[in-house]
């Protein structure tokens, strides 16, 4: 029997899946050939959902920590005790003493009911902001009114493609067939990335900026376009506001200055400018990496400005693709959660450690759902210290993550293949997929929403957490139903396209206050930011001995979800260019120490030519040797959206037998 479901992981691609079931067990997972975008192919991390379902170390019973050791307990005991703690906390400290730390470890619709529970308490403290993408989302809100992307199929209309900081072949693998077809039709390709990528061999133009300097690069290229007259005059005069103010600021970005700021040769900056200024349409595929810096939001604004001024917006084959927030209008998530009615105290996901330590009222209980903060939040040591001050900690997960190991109660939840749900992503394409339940839940695991409904029963508001799931679906789908995307259709068809535009802004009407593209944004000013894109340098300065450290997403796993990886190496692989290897006396395959003022780690060296000569790469999500990759990173914030700036990080490296480090 084959059952249709979808991948719940927080990812560009949001694949639909065909699960083959025999005798009540999943025997294999394949991509669903009927999905118009992901077309029958599943990536490694998607296929590994199967491994995680049956992993021997998956936890299938509730656990309680007694004298420092986990003991099995019944749901009744765990939930009775937790409900007592909640009541006691509310009585003595109020609802803001309860912190709900959540993220998108599973992105399915019904998971929003977790938040509902806390809002029904009257409110709570919750984590907001982003470890992921929010600076760029805010940047595009200032520029366009909302972050929107041209449809994947539209890429083939491009005369040129710029892959700017997106690791397409690793993180967005279903883009590859679209990209290959576009290149086969003769489109030119530019790749802008400090690290070498799999696309480099196909590129007509390779740009390897110093990490965190893309804002200067984009403004430098835009100045060339201004000076050469490579601008779309009609777009500037009819469809935008504030160009003159941005244009005047470009005088500071002459080629020699920008070359020194970015380590990109002047002729390469000029070639990038020509790429935009002398070709149309150019489709720009942005990644999220270059906004994980102190000036990250302004960097995205600078790239938007380069694309807009050269006339790449609102055209088939054009656009600056960062996200597809047009998707959110079809789901009434607030109706499910009731957030707008709750009194919520907000802590930033990235800087929650300091906020916990200085909180008044203090945090007395922590609930963690759909996230593993003690590997994924920058500056792990600071967060460990802060969490240690919280007297009662509850983690809902499937595995004893590093975060769970610190908890008092572990509540085991269902795996996506054991749930009925819906999933869509606002990162890329416009499809939503219905997830049929593939197999029965194992052991004593419960869906997240059932765990919180049972807690609510004990606290006297179970009726407000309990509805048949179809009613929750209908509540959330009300806006989509107006466009004919009904629950019945979703159940029957599996994957359905929502009516998001194929080519956003084709009518040149933007969602900004002026209705035009805003090179200068009064909204940004009102929110305390510069009105137009500026260049904000990073805080951690690379030097002859302190290299940039980029801790990017792993190929074979989703973030930290590779506890079950058979190949998880004891020593993470540090990829570095020959320039660093030569200077530090490092050979391919040898062990080396990486350190900075926060932590030290033993890595295995892999020399990979190409890329910026002072940049080292590690996979994020790894942990071992008593620490995580994020012990090395700092809790700096980006300029917009309470986004973390974890890529603003430097480190030193030496052979393992070399001189002592930090
Ligand atoms: N296999 C796999 N796929 C995933 C994920 C995963 O963990 N594994 N995670 C999913 C999630 S949560 C997300 S958010 C997306 C992320 O998708 P991407 O944005 O494609 O990938 P990241 O690893 O977040 O971003 C790192 C990219 O930004 C580049 N970069 C870093 N600093 C700079 C800079 O200063 N300038 C420029 N130009 N580039 C820079 C890095 O070299 C790298 O190519 O991927 C999703 N897909
Ligand atoms: N250094 C560095 N740090 C980074 C990044 C980086 O590039 N470099 N990337 C950042 C980015 S883009 C992101 S998005 C974050 C991701 O940060 P997280 O979301 O914390 O990352 P994951 O490792 O995916 O952890 C998700 C957890 O949710 C659990 N889970 C899965 N399904 C469910 C479910 O249905 N219910 C519940 N309750 N739990 C479930 C998983 O088992 C896993 O433990 O990491 C950020 N941190
Ligand atoms: Mo992410």
XYZ file of C-alpha atoms and ligand atoms in Angstrom:
757
model
C 0.000 0.000 0.000
C 1.221 3.494 -0.824
C 0.207 6.458 1.307
C 0.646 10.095 0.306
C 2.173 12.417 2.810
C 4.750 15.204 2.858
C 8.029 16.201 4.407
C 7.528 18.356 7.523
C 11.071 19.765 7.588
C 11.684 23.504 7.519
C 13.078 23.695 3.995
C 12.686 25.409 0.633
C 11.385 22.308 -1.088
C 8.485 20.885 1.035
C 8.323 17.636 -0.938
C 5.375 15.319 -1.130
C 6.173 11.736 -0.267
C 4.843 8.312 -1.194
C 5.263 5.987 1.753
C 5.142 2.278 1.052
C 3.578 0.336 3.907
C 3.640 -3.436 4.427
C 2.049 -5.118 7.438
C 1.689 -1.811 9.228
C 5.340 -0.865 8.750
C 6.867 1.707 6.442
C 9.248 -0.131 4.138
C 10.332 2.781 1.963
C 9.854 6.446 1.238
C 9.916 7.887 -2.262
C 9.262 11.261 -3.723
C 5.775 11.672 -5.163
C 6.054 11.883 -8.968
C 2.809 13.901 -9.083
C 4.261 16.848 -7.180
C 4.806 19.485 -9.877
C 7.966 20.876 -8.308
C 9.636 18.100 -6.373
C 8.732 15.513 -9.028
C 9.369 12.166 -7.457
C 12.731 12.761 -5.889
C 13.523 12.871 -2.172
C 16.750 14.204 -0.705
C 18.785 12.358 1.910
C 17.327 14.200 4.871
C 13.802 13.475 3.625
C 14.512 9.770 3.142
C 16.007 9.648 6.611
C 12.617 10.404 8.122
C 12.250 6.639 7.730
C 15.325 5.918 9.862
C 14.117 8.344 12.504
C 10.701 6.682 12.643
C 12.143 3.326 13.700
C 15.387 4.483 15.329
C 16.119 2.341 18.388
C 16.962 5.416 20.439
C 13.727 7.231 19.614
C 11.940 7.780 22.926
C 8.470 6.254 23.036
C 7.479 6.729 26.693
C 7.253 9.826 28.896
C 10.312 10.267 31.088
C 10.997 12.084 34.328
C 14.415 12.979 35.686
C 14.829 11.541 39.191
C 18.123 12.135 41.011
C 19.788 13.024 37.735
C 18.580 9.903 35.863
C 15.703 9.393 33.465
C 12.895 7.148 34.666
C 9.851 6.008 32.739
C 6.585 7.413 34.040
C 2.977 7.197 32.878
C 1.356 10.044 30.982
C -0.961 10.503 33.964
C 1.908 11.036 36.363
C 3.889 13.286 34.036
C 0.942 15.477 33.090
C -0.489 15.648 36.646
C 2.860 16.817 37.967
C 3.456 19.294 35.145
C -0.067 20.710 35.535
C 0.599 21.185 39.262
C 3.806 23.054 38.455
C 1.963 25.268 35.973
C -0.732 26.099 38.533
C 1.864 26.871 41.152
C 3.860 29.047 38.734
C 0.761 30.978 37.672
C -0.249 31.536 41.309
C 3.119 32.760 42.500
C 4.746 34.386 39.482
C 2.115 34.876 36.771
C 1.988 33.549 33.236
C 5.094 35.439 32.079
C 7.145 33.121 34.313
C 6.493 30.345 31.768
C 8.767 30.387 28.721
C 7.700 28.567 25.562
C 10.728 28.180 23.285
C 9.585 26.923 19.899
C 10.748 26.918 16.306
C 10.000 25.118 13.036
C 11.573 21.675 13.613
C 8.301 20.451 12.125
C 6.421 22.963 10.016
C 2.994 21.362 9.824
C -0.212 23.280 10.429
C -1.567 21.581 13.563
C 1.661 22.260 15.448
C 0.377 25.812 15.885
C -1.945 24.409 18.552
C 1.091 24.180 20.834
C 1.146 27.984 21.015
C -2.631 28.040 21.589
C -2.191 26.229 24.889
C 0.107 28.943 26.246
C -2.090 31.772 24.997
C -5.072 30.173 26.755
C -3.140 30.449 30.007
C -3.547 34.190 29.425
C -0.175 34.457 27.759
C 3.389 33.400 28.420
C 6.891 34.440 27.561
C 7.778 33.120 24.129
C 10.713 33.194 21.784
C 10.366 35.415 18.729
C 12.774 36.664 16.089
C 14.782 34.205 14.069
C 17.841 32.014 13.919
C 17.043 31.674 10.249
C 15.780 34.411 7.909
C 13.938 37.320 9.477
C 16.347 40.163 8.655
C 15.802 39.449 4.968
C 12.032 39.120 5.400
C 11.944 42.567 6.995
C 14.243 44.001 4.336
C 11.861 42.887 1.600
C 8.902 44.226 3.573
C 10.532 47.656 3.454
C 11.358 47.385 -0.254
C 8.377 45.559 -1.762
C 5.837 45.457 1.064
C 6.268 41.658 1.283
C 8.845 39.003 0.367
C 7.573 37.247 -2.767
C 9.223 35.009 -5.331
C 8.678 34.194 -8.976
C 7.354 30.655 -9.394
C 10.006 27.931 -9.802
C 8.844 27.187 -13.364
C 9.387 30.835 -14.267
C 13.156 30.533 -13.818
C 13.367 29.180 -17.368
C 12.431 32.626 -18.693
C 15.622 34.133 -17.285
C 18.397 35.371 -19.545
C 20.754 35.202 -16.580
C 20.640 33.779 -13.077
C 22.527 35.024 -10.044
C 22.752 32.523 -7.181
C 23.613 34.871 -4.365
C 24.437 33.007 -1.143
C 22.066 30.090 -1.691
C 23.586 26.616 -1.415
C 21.236 25.256 -4.077
C 22.641 21.756 -4.573
C 22.589 21.132 -0.808
C 19.653 22.991 0.732
C 17.281 23.490 -2.219
C 18.108 20.463 -4.327
C 14.808 20.519 -6.271
C 15.870 23.833 -7.776
C 18.679 22.029 -9.637
C 16.564 20.622 -12.511
C 15.022 24.083 -13.060
C 18.449 25.672 -13.006
C 19.958 23.099 -15.359
C 17.136 23.563 -17.867
C 17.555 27.333 -17.696
C 21.291 27.089 -18.313
C 20.737 24.592 -21.137
C 18.590 27.237 -22.831
C 21.591 29.546 -22.812
C 21.118 31.603 -19.650
C 24.313 32.853 -18.022
C 25.103 32.106 -14.395
C 26.818 34.138 -11.674
C 27.531 32.679 -8.234
C 28.218 34.961 -5.274
C 29.410 33.031 -2.246
C 32.476 33.152 0.015
C 32.622 29.342 -0.115
C 33.099 27.155 -3.157
C 29.813 25.528 -4.230
C 28.845 22.694 -6.580
C 27.613 25.292 -9.076
C 30.991 26.941 -9.526
C 32.005 24.823 -12.512
C 28.869 25.929 -14.380
C 29.276 29.629 -13.615
C 30.185 32.373 -16.107
C 31.063 34.676 -13.236
C 32.327 33.658 -9.798
C 32.387 36.172 -6.955
C 33.890 35.183 -3.607
C 33.332 38.104 -1.234
C 34.731 38.280 2.260
C 31.907 36.971 4.493
C 29.549 39.717 5.574
C 30.625 42.212 2.901
C 27.871 41.649 0.308
C 26.171 44.920 1.217
C 29.232 46.834 0.057
C 29.512 44.589 -3.000
C 25.918 45.274 -4.066
C 26.201 49.018 -3.467
C 29.509 49.069 -5.374
C 27.915 47.258 -8.317
C 24.936 49.605 -8.159
C 27.259 52.609 -8.310
C 28.815 51.221 -11.488
C 25.317 50.839 -12.946
C 24.462 54.396 -11.931
C 27.648 55.801 -13.463
C 27.304 53.770 -16.656
C 23.633 54.632 -17.030
C 22.697 50.920 -16.838
C 19.417 51.738 -15.125
C 15.745 51.194 -15.860
C 14.758 54.844 -15.990
C 11.079 54.142 -16.350
C 10.999 51.874 -13.292
C 12.899 54.474 -11.289
C 10.621 57.374 -12.224
C 7.242 55.649 -12.407
C 7.331 52.734 -10.004
C 9.698 53.594 -7.189
C 10.381 56.202 -4.534
C 13.630 57.383 -2.965
C 16.082 56.475 -5.715
C 17.802 59.883 -5.572
C 18.603 59.526 -1.885
C 20.096 56.063 -2.339
C 21.884 57.135 -5.534
C 23.553 60.079 -3.753
C 24.894 57.760 -1.035
C 26.637 55.590 -3.642
C 29.497 58.058 -4.059
C 31.159 56.384 -1.072
C 31.244 53.050 -2.942
C 33.888 53.576 -5.615
C 35.527 50.451 -7.005
C 38.887 50.615 -5.166
C 37.127 51.179 -1.843
C 34.641 48.367 -2.408
C 37.391 46.026 -3.607
C 39.230 46.629 -0.326
C 36.051 46.114 1.731
C 35.045 42.882 -0.006
C 38.310 41.296 -1.242
C 36.634 41.129 -4.675
C 38.795 42.504 -7.526
C 37.460 45.724 -9.096
C 37.014 44.053 -12.488
C 34.856 41.314 -10.927
C 32.632 43.913 -9.244
C 32.299 45.611 -12.608
C 31.442 42.308 -14.252
C 28.720 41.711 -11.648
C 27.360 45.197 -12.340
C 27.319 44.438 -16.069
C 25.565 41.151 -15.373
C 22.656 43.125 -13.950
C 22.993 46.305 -15.972
C 23.353 44.785 -19.430
C 21.061 41.769 -19.235
C 17.345 41.475 -18.686
C 15.661 39.511 -17.221
C 18.005 38.415 -14.438
C 16.601 36.078 -11.803
C 18.344 36.374 -8.438
C 18.142 33.415 -6.050
C 19.029 34.698 -2.623
C 20.069 32.428 0.215
C 19.802 33.232 3.862
C 23.490 33.160 4.741
C 24.380 36.757 3.981
C 21.748 38.172 6.315
C 23.175 36.313 9.339
C 25.458 39.293 10.023
C 25.046 42.579 11.916
C 24.145 44.376 8.667
C 22.237 41.434 7.159
C 18.923 43.200 6.579
C 20.621 46.127 4.884
C 22.563 43.666 2.731
C 19.312 42.240 1.384
C 18.015 45.793 0.823
C 21.193 46.610 -1.139
C 20.793 43.546 -3.378
C 17.081 44.323 -3.862
C 18.068 47.848 -4.895
C 20.597 46.545 -7.429
C 17.931 44.315 -8.974
C 15.198 46.964 -8.882
C 17.271 49.816 -10.322
C 18.416 47.651 -13.232
C 14.818 46.743 -14.015
C 14.619 43.117 -12.925
C 11.412 43.337 -10.882
C 7.972 42.172 -12.002
C 9.256 40.417 -15.134
C 8.955 36.787 -16.141
C 12.450 35.424 -15.604
C 13.330 38.218 -13.171
C 12.755 38.843 -9.470
C 14.726 38.676 -6.244
C 13.667 35.338 -4.780
C 14.135 35.229 -1.035
C 10.837 33.879 0.276
C 7.221 33.495 -0.707
C 5.243 35.177 2.030
C 2.231 35.468 -0.260
C 1.464 31.947 0.999
C 0.588 33.143 4.485
C -2.572 34.966 3.359
C -4.286 31.605 2.716
C -4.037 30.349 6.298
C -5.638 31.969 9.307
C -3.081 30.834 11.838
C -4.225 33.388 14.411
C -7.667 31.797 14.460
C -5.973 28.574 15.572
C -3.575 30.065 18.070
C -5.478 33.083 19.429
C -2.189 34.940 19.783
C -3.690 38.351 19.129
C -5.760 37.992 22.303
C -2.937 36.893 24.608
C -0.490 38.930 26.678
C 2.841 37.699 25.483
C 6.257 38.736 26.741
C 8.760 38.311 23.928
C 12.336 37.081 24.212
C 14.500 36.863 21.146
C 15.427 33.345 20.006
C 19.044 34.455 19.609
C 19.509 36.431 22.815
C 17.134 34.552 25.110
C 20.034 33.642 27.423
C 20.593 37.227 28.617
C 16.840 37.860 28.745
C 16.244 34.788 30.927
C 19.000 35.815 33.317
C 17.600 39.328 33.769
C 13.864 38.483 33.594
C 11.368 40.020 35.995
C 9.229 38.063 36.726
C 11.868 35.328 36.493
C 11.383 32.290 34.285
C 10.251 29.376 36.474
C 9.174 26.896 33.797
C 10.480 26.190 30.317
C 8.614 24.326 27.580
C 10.567 23.434 24.441
C 8.709 22.263 21.350
C 9.950 21.682 17.775
C 13.444 22.962 18.444
C 16.796 21.993 19.888
C 18.123 25.306 21.202
C 21.153 23.840 22.957
C 22.672 22.963 19.614
C 21.089 25.569 17.333
C 21.142 28.886 19.188
C 24.434 30.799 18.966
C 26.645 30.816 22.087
C 25.518 27.483 23.497
C 27.447 27.985 26.746
C 25.480 31.132 27.603
C 22.161 29.394 26.933
C 23.144 26.345 28.992
C 23.872 28.683 31.885
C 20.533 30.457 31.511
C 18.471 27.251 31.171
C 20.219 25.859 34.279
C 18.566 28.601 36.347
C 15.036 27.442 35.394
C 13.638 25.097 38.071
C 11.298 23.060 35.848
C 11.959 22.214 32.200
C 9.745 20.186 29.857
C 10.828 19.092 26.369
C 8.450 17.670 23.774
C 10.460 15.822 21.107
C 11.076 12.399 19.620
C 14.696 12.146 20.679
C 16.755 12.956 23.734
C 18.448 15.944 22.176
C 21.081 17.965 23.998
C 18.277 20.253 25.098
C 16.132 17.346 26.287
C 19.010 15.928 28.291
C 18.876 19.051 30.438
C 15.123 18.769 31.097
C 13.078 17.457 34.027
C 10.355 15.910 31.891
C 10.534 14.457 28.392
C 7.208 14.073 26.570
C 7.448 11.907 23.432
C 5.540 13.133 20.393
C 4.479 11.476 17.179
C 6.625 11.426 14.047
C 5.238 13.116 10.909
C 4.485 9.701 9.358
C 2.198 8.941 12.325
C 0.150 12.132 11.958
C -2.578 13.562 9.802
C -1.742 17.164 8.981
C -1.071 19.751 6.276
C 2.179 21.349 5.234
C 3.189 24.308 3.119
C 6.253 26.489 3.184
C 6.606 30.168 2.536
C 10.188 29.769 1.330
C 9.707 28.952 -2.338
C 6.890 27.266 -4.308
C 3.150 27.793 -3.900
C 1.957 24.249 -3.138
C 0.310 22.886 -0.020
C 0.209 19.130 0.633
C -2.142 17.025 2.722
C -0.408 14.530 4.980
C -2.336 11.289 5.405
C -1.419 9.238 8.410
C 0.955 6.528 7.168
C 1.273 4.258 10.217
C -0.047 4.080 13.760
C 1.948 5.844 16.475
C 4.477 3.640 18.260
C 4.634 3.029 21.999
C 2.971 5.724 24.068
C 3.726 8.692 21.814
C 1.053 11.351 21.296
C 0.626 14.190 18.802
C 1.818 17.526 20.209
C -1.749 18.870 20.223
C -3.028 15.887 22.209
C -0.291 16.375 24.814
C -1.343 19.991 25.274
C -5.060 19.139 25.230
C -4.477 16.658 28.055
C -2.610 19.288 30.021
C -5.454 21.725 29.357
C -7.963 19.127 30.642
C -6.129 19.214 33.947
C -6.129 23.004 34.027
C -9.843 23.352 33.248
C -9.768 24.515 29.624
C -9.581 21.221 27.766
C -12.740 22.114 25.829
C -10.893 25.018 24.199
C -8.033 22.788 23.051
C -10.223 19.942 21.808
C -11.995 19.955 18.482
C -12.145 17.251 15.829
C -9.082 17.930 13.689
C -11.225 18.736 10.652
C -12.554 21.736 12.543
C -9.035 22.995 13.157
C -8.222 22.491 9.484
C -11.349 24.368 8.411
C -10.659 27.215 10.797
C -7.152 27.680 9.443
C -8.123 27.051 5.822
C -10.965 29.581 5.744
C -9.040 32.066 3.535
C -7.854 29.280 1.180
C -11.386 27.894 0.871
C -12.472 31.229 -0.609
C -10.118 30.379 -3.466
C -11.503 26.875 -3.849
C -8.739 25.156 -1.910
C -10.945 23.098 0.380
C -10.104 20.407 2.865
C -11.920 17.870 0.667
C -9.839 18.827 -2.352
C -6.634 18.652 -0.377
C -7.486 15.217 0.976
C -8.307 13.931 -2.453
C -5.660 15.594 -4.598
C -2.848 15.616 -2.047
C -0.911 18.540 -3.489
C -2.736 21.715 -4.495
C -1.391 24.989 -5.815
C -2.471 28.139 -4.022
C -3.185 31.169 -6.169
C 0.081 32.993 -5.461
C 1.277 35.068 -8.412
C 3.661 33.382 -10.898
C 5.402 36.706 -11.376
C 4.958 38.960 -8.376
C 4.741 42.723 -8.921
C 3.984 42.295 -12.633
C 1.510 45.175 -12.319
C 4.180 47.272 -10.559
C 1.830 47.729 -7.650
C 3.676 47.059 -4.434
C 2.424 46.465 -0.901
C 4.480 49.334 0.547
C 2.776 52.437 1.993
C 3.538 54.365 -1.233
C 2.364 51.495 -3.427
C 5.745 51.732 -5.173
C 9.096 50.055 -4.762
C 10.791 51.908 -1.900
C 14.517 52.552 -2.244
C 13.858 54.877 0.694
C 11.414 53.553 3.266
C 9.723 55.802 5.800
C 8.603 52.601 7.552
C 12.230 51.610 8.070
C 12.960 55.058 9.505
C 9.922 54.887 11.799
C 11.209 51.505 13.019
C 14.596 52.999 13.873
C 16.606 52.069 10.779
C 18.277 53.984 7.965
C 15.785 54.884 5.221
C 17.798 53.296 2.408
C 20.273 50.444 2.207
C 23.560 51.180 3.956
C 26.639 49.063 4.524
C 27.122 47.890 8.116
C 30.427 46.045 8.588
C 30.666 42.975 10.782
C 31.804 43.072 14.398
C 34.240 40.147 14.359
C 37.231 41.180 12.299
C 39.065 38.529 10.334
C 42.856 38.949 10.374
C 45.959 37.071 9.291
C 45.372 34.483 12.046
C 41.632 34.806 12.660
C 39.712 33.346 9.761
C 36.009 33.733 9.049
C 34.131 30.676 10.286
C 30.950 29.789 8.379
C 28.866 27.119 10.093
C 26.376 26.318 7.343
C 23.666 23.702 6.852
C 24.661 20.053 6.417
C 24.020 18.140 3.213
C 22.864 14.885 4.779
C 20.756 16.179 7.632
C 18.295 18.833 8.708
C 20.044 21.086 11.205
C 20.749 18.980 14.336
C 18.369 16.170 13.403
C 21.113 13.647 12.755
C 21.492 11.992 16.093
C 20.767 8.760 14.262
C 23.334 9.414 11.559
C 25.405 6.319 11.151
C 28.185 8.459 9.770
C 28.220 11.298 12.314
C 31.978 11.788 12.558
C 33.724 12.144 15.888
C 35.624 15.012 14.338
C 33.601 17.399 12.220
C 35.102 18.175 8.836
C 36.527 21.671 8.455
C 36.679 22.635 4.796
C 39.299 25.237 4.056
C 41.143 26.657 1.061
C 44.787 25.842 0.191
C 45.766 29.396 1.211
C 44.909 28.641 4.853
C 46.347 25.117 4.677
C 49.681 26.463 3.400
C 49.882 29.259 5.942
C 49.068 26.994 8.893
C 50.939 23.909 7.725
C 47.800 21.768 7.422
C 47.409 18.693 5.240
C 44.224 17.243 3.823
C 42.811 14.604 6.208
C 44.825 15.570 9.265
C 43.390 16.546 12.641
C 43.535 20.178 13.665
C 42.367 22.398 16.488
C 39.941 25.217 15.802
C 39.461 27.779 18.533
C 38.296 31.260 19.365
C 37.691 33.148 22.617
C 34.652 30.938 23.347
C 35.521 27.332 22.593
C 37.917 24.842 21.080
C 37.236 21.872 18.857
C 39.223 19.110 17.136
C 38.350 18.877 13.439
C 39.438 16.895 10.404
C 40.873 19.098 7.680
C 39.575 18.947 4.130
C 41.340 21.192 1.685
C 39.003 22.479 -1.011
C 40.228 25.008 -3.544
C 38.119 27.973 -4.579
C 36.217 30.446 -2.500
C 37.393 33.325 -0.368
C 40.959 32.600 0.797
C 40.347 33.345 4.499
C 37.175 31.373 5.162
C 36.646 28.022 6.927
C 33.472 25.982 6.716
C 31.919 23.625 9.272
C 28.483 21.969 9.166
C 26.076 23.365 11.733
C 24.018 20.942 13.812
C 27.015 18.816 14.868
C 27.787 18.136 18.487
C 30.321 15.960 20.286
C 33.530 16.428 22.312
C 31.238 17.896 24.989
C 30.309 20.916 22.886
C 28.316 22.023 19.857
C 29.272 24.019 16.793
C 27.423 26.931 18.380
C 29.782 27.017 21.340
C 32.018 28.801 18.825
C 29.433 31.341 17.586
C 28.300 34.597 19.202
C 24.865 35.902 20.081
C 25.255 39.003 17.892
C 22.040 40.321 16.369
C 21.407 41.442 12.829
C 19.919 44.852 12.131
C 16.309 43.811 11.429
C 13.790 41.291 12.728
C 15.738 40.111 15.775
C 17.702 37.894 13.455
C 20.824 36.193 14.796
C 24.201 37.079 13.271
C 25.873 33.718 13.911
C 27.971 33.858 10.714
C 29.802 36.864 12.150
C 32.374 34.562 13.702
C 36.129 34.134 13.494
C 38.449 31.349 14.595
C 42.057 30.264 14.522
C 43.292 26.884 13.358
C 46.483 24.895 13.887
C 47.625 21.299 13.474
C 46.580 19.230 16.493
C 50.188 18.906 17.564
C 50.807 22.639 17.098
C 51.139 25.488 19.621
C 48.519 25.758 22.382
C 45.475 27.883 21.653
C 42.832 29.571 23.762
N 20.310 19.462 3.416
C 19.740 20.452 4.125
N 18.820 21.271 3.532
C 18.279 22.287 4.249
C 18.596 22.475 5.614
C 19.536 21.591 6.220
O 19.871 21.711 7.411
N 20.080 20.603 5.436
N 18.036 23.500 6.312
C 16.859 24.185 5.778
C 16.784 25.517 6.414
S 16.263 25.605 8.037
C 17.164 26.639 5.778
S 17.027 28.128 6.590
C 17.643 26.612 4.387
C 18.903 27.452 4.202
O 19.298 27.446 2.874
P 20.596 28.260 2.364
O 20.421 29.707 2.633
O 20.874 27.848 0.976
O 21.764 27.623 3.232
P 22.479 28.037 4.571
O 23.360 26.896 4.909
O 21.544 28.571 5.543
O 23.286 29.321 4.099
C 24.497 29.289 3.916
C 24.866 29.776 2.504
O 25.152 31.164 2.587
C 26.495 31.358 2.222
N 27.028 32.532 2.922
C 27.412 32.660 4.206
N 27.864 33.901 4.434
C 27.760 34.568 3.274
C 28.083 35.900 2.865
O 28.570 36.725 3.622
N 27.825 36.214 1.571
C 27.294 35.336 0.677
N 27.091 35.727 -0.566
N 26.997 34.080 1.043
C 27.223 33.712 2.319
C 27.171 30.061 2.626
O 28.410 29.868 2.024
C 26.119 29.032 2.190
O 26.228 28.717 0.843
O 17.939 25.300 3.967
C 16.942 24.339 4.259
N 17.385 23.116 3.622
N 25.768 27.886 13.684
C 24.586 27.838 13.079
N 23.450 27.778 13.810
C 22.252 27.715 13.179
C 22.154 27.744 11.770
C 23.362 27.823 11.024
O 23.345 27.858 9.786
N 24.546 27.868 11.711
N 20.926 27.723 11.169
C 19.796 28.262 11.908
C 18.529 27.944 11.228
S 18.348 28.508 9.635
C 17.516 27.303 11.805
S 16.014 27.166 10.977
C 17.665 26.778 13.183
C 16.977 25.466 13.379
O 16.916 25.217 14.738
P 15.993 24.038 15.309
O 14.622 24.144 14.784
O 16.196 24.012 16.769
O 16.724 22.807 14.603
P 16.547 21.268 14.480
O 17.896 20.718 14.698
O 15.874 20.996 13.202
O 15.646 20.825 15.718
C 14.292 20.591 15.641
C 13.885 19.643 16.763
O 12.461 19.439 16.656
C 12.190 18.050 16.845
N 10.917 17.736 16.199
C 10.704 17.262 14.948
N 9.395 17.098 14.723
C 8.744 17.489 15.843
C 7.375 17.542 16.198
O 6.488 17.216 15.422
N 7.077 18.022 17.443
C 8.049 18.389 18.337
N 7.667 18.833 19.537
N 9.363 18.315 18.009
C 9.699 17.884 16.790
C 13.376 17.362 16.235
O 13.501 16.032 16.717
C 14.533 18.280 16.661
O 15.066 17.903 17.902
O 19.057 26.603 13.484
C 19.773 27.802 13.368
N 21.106 27.642 13.921
Mo 16.305 27.836 8.732
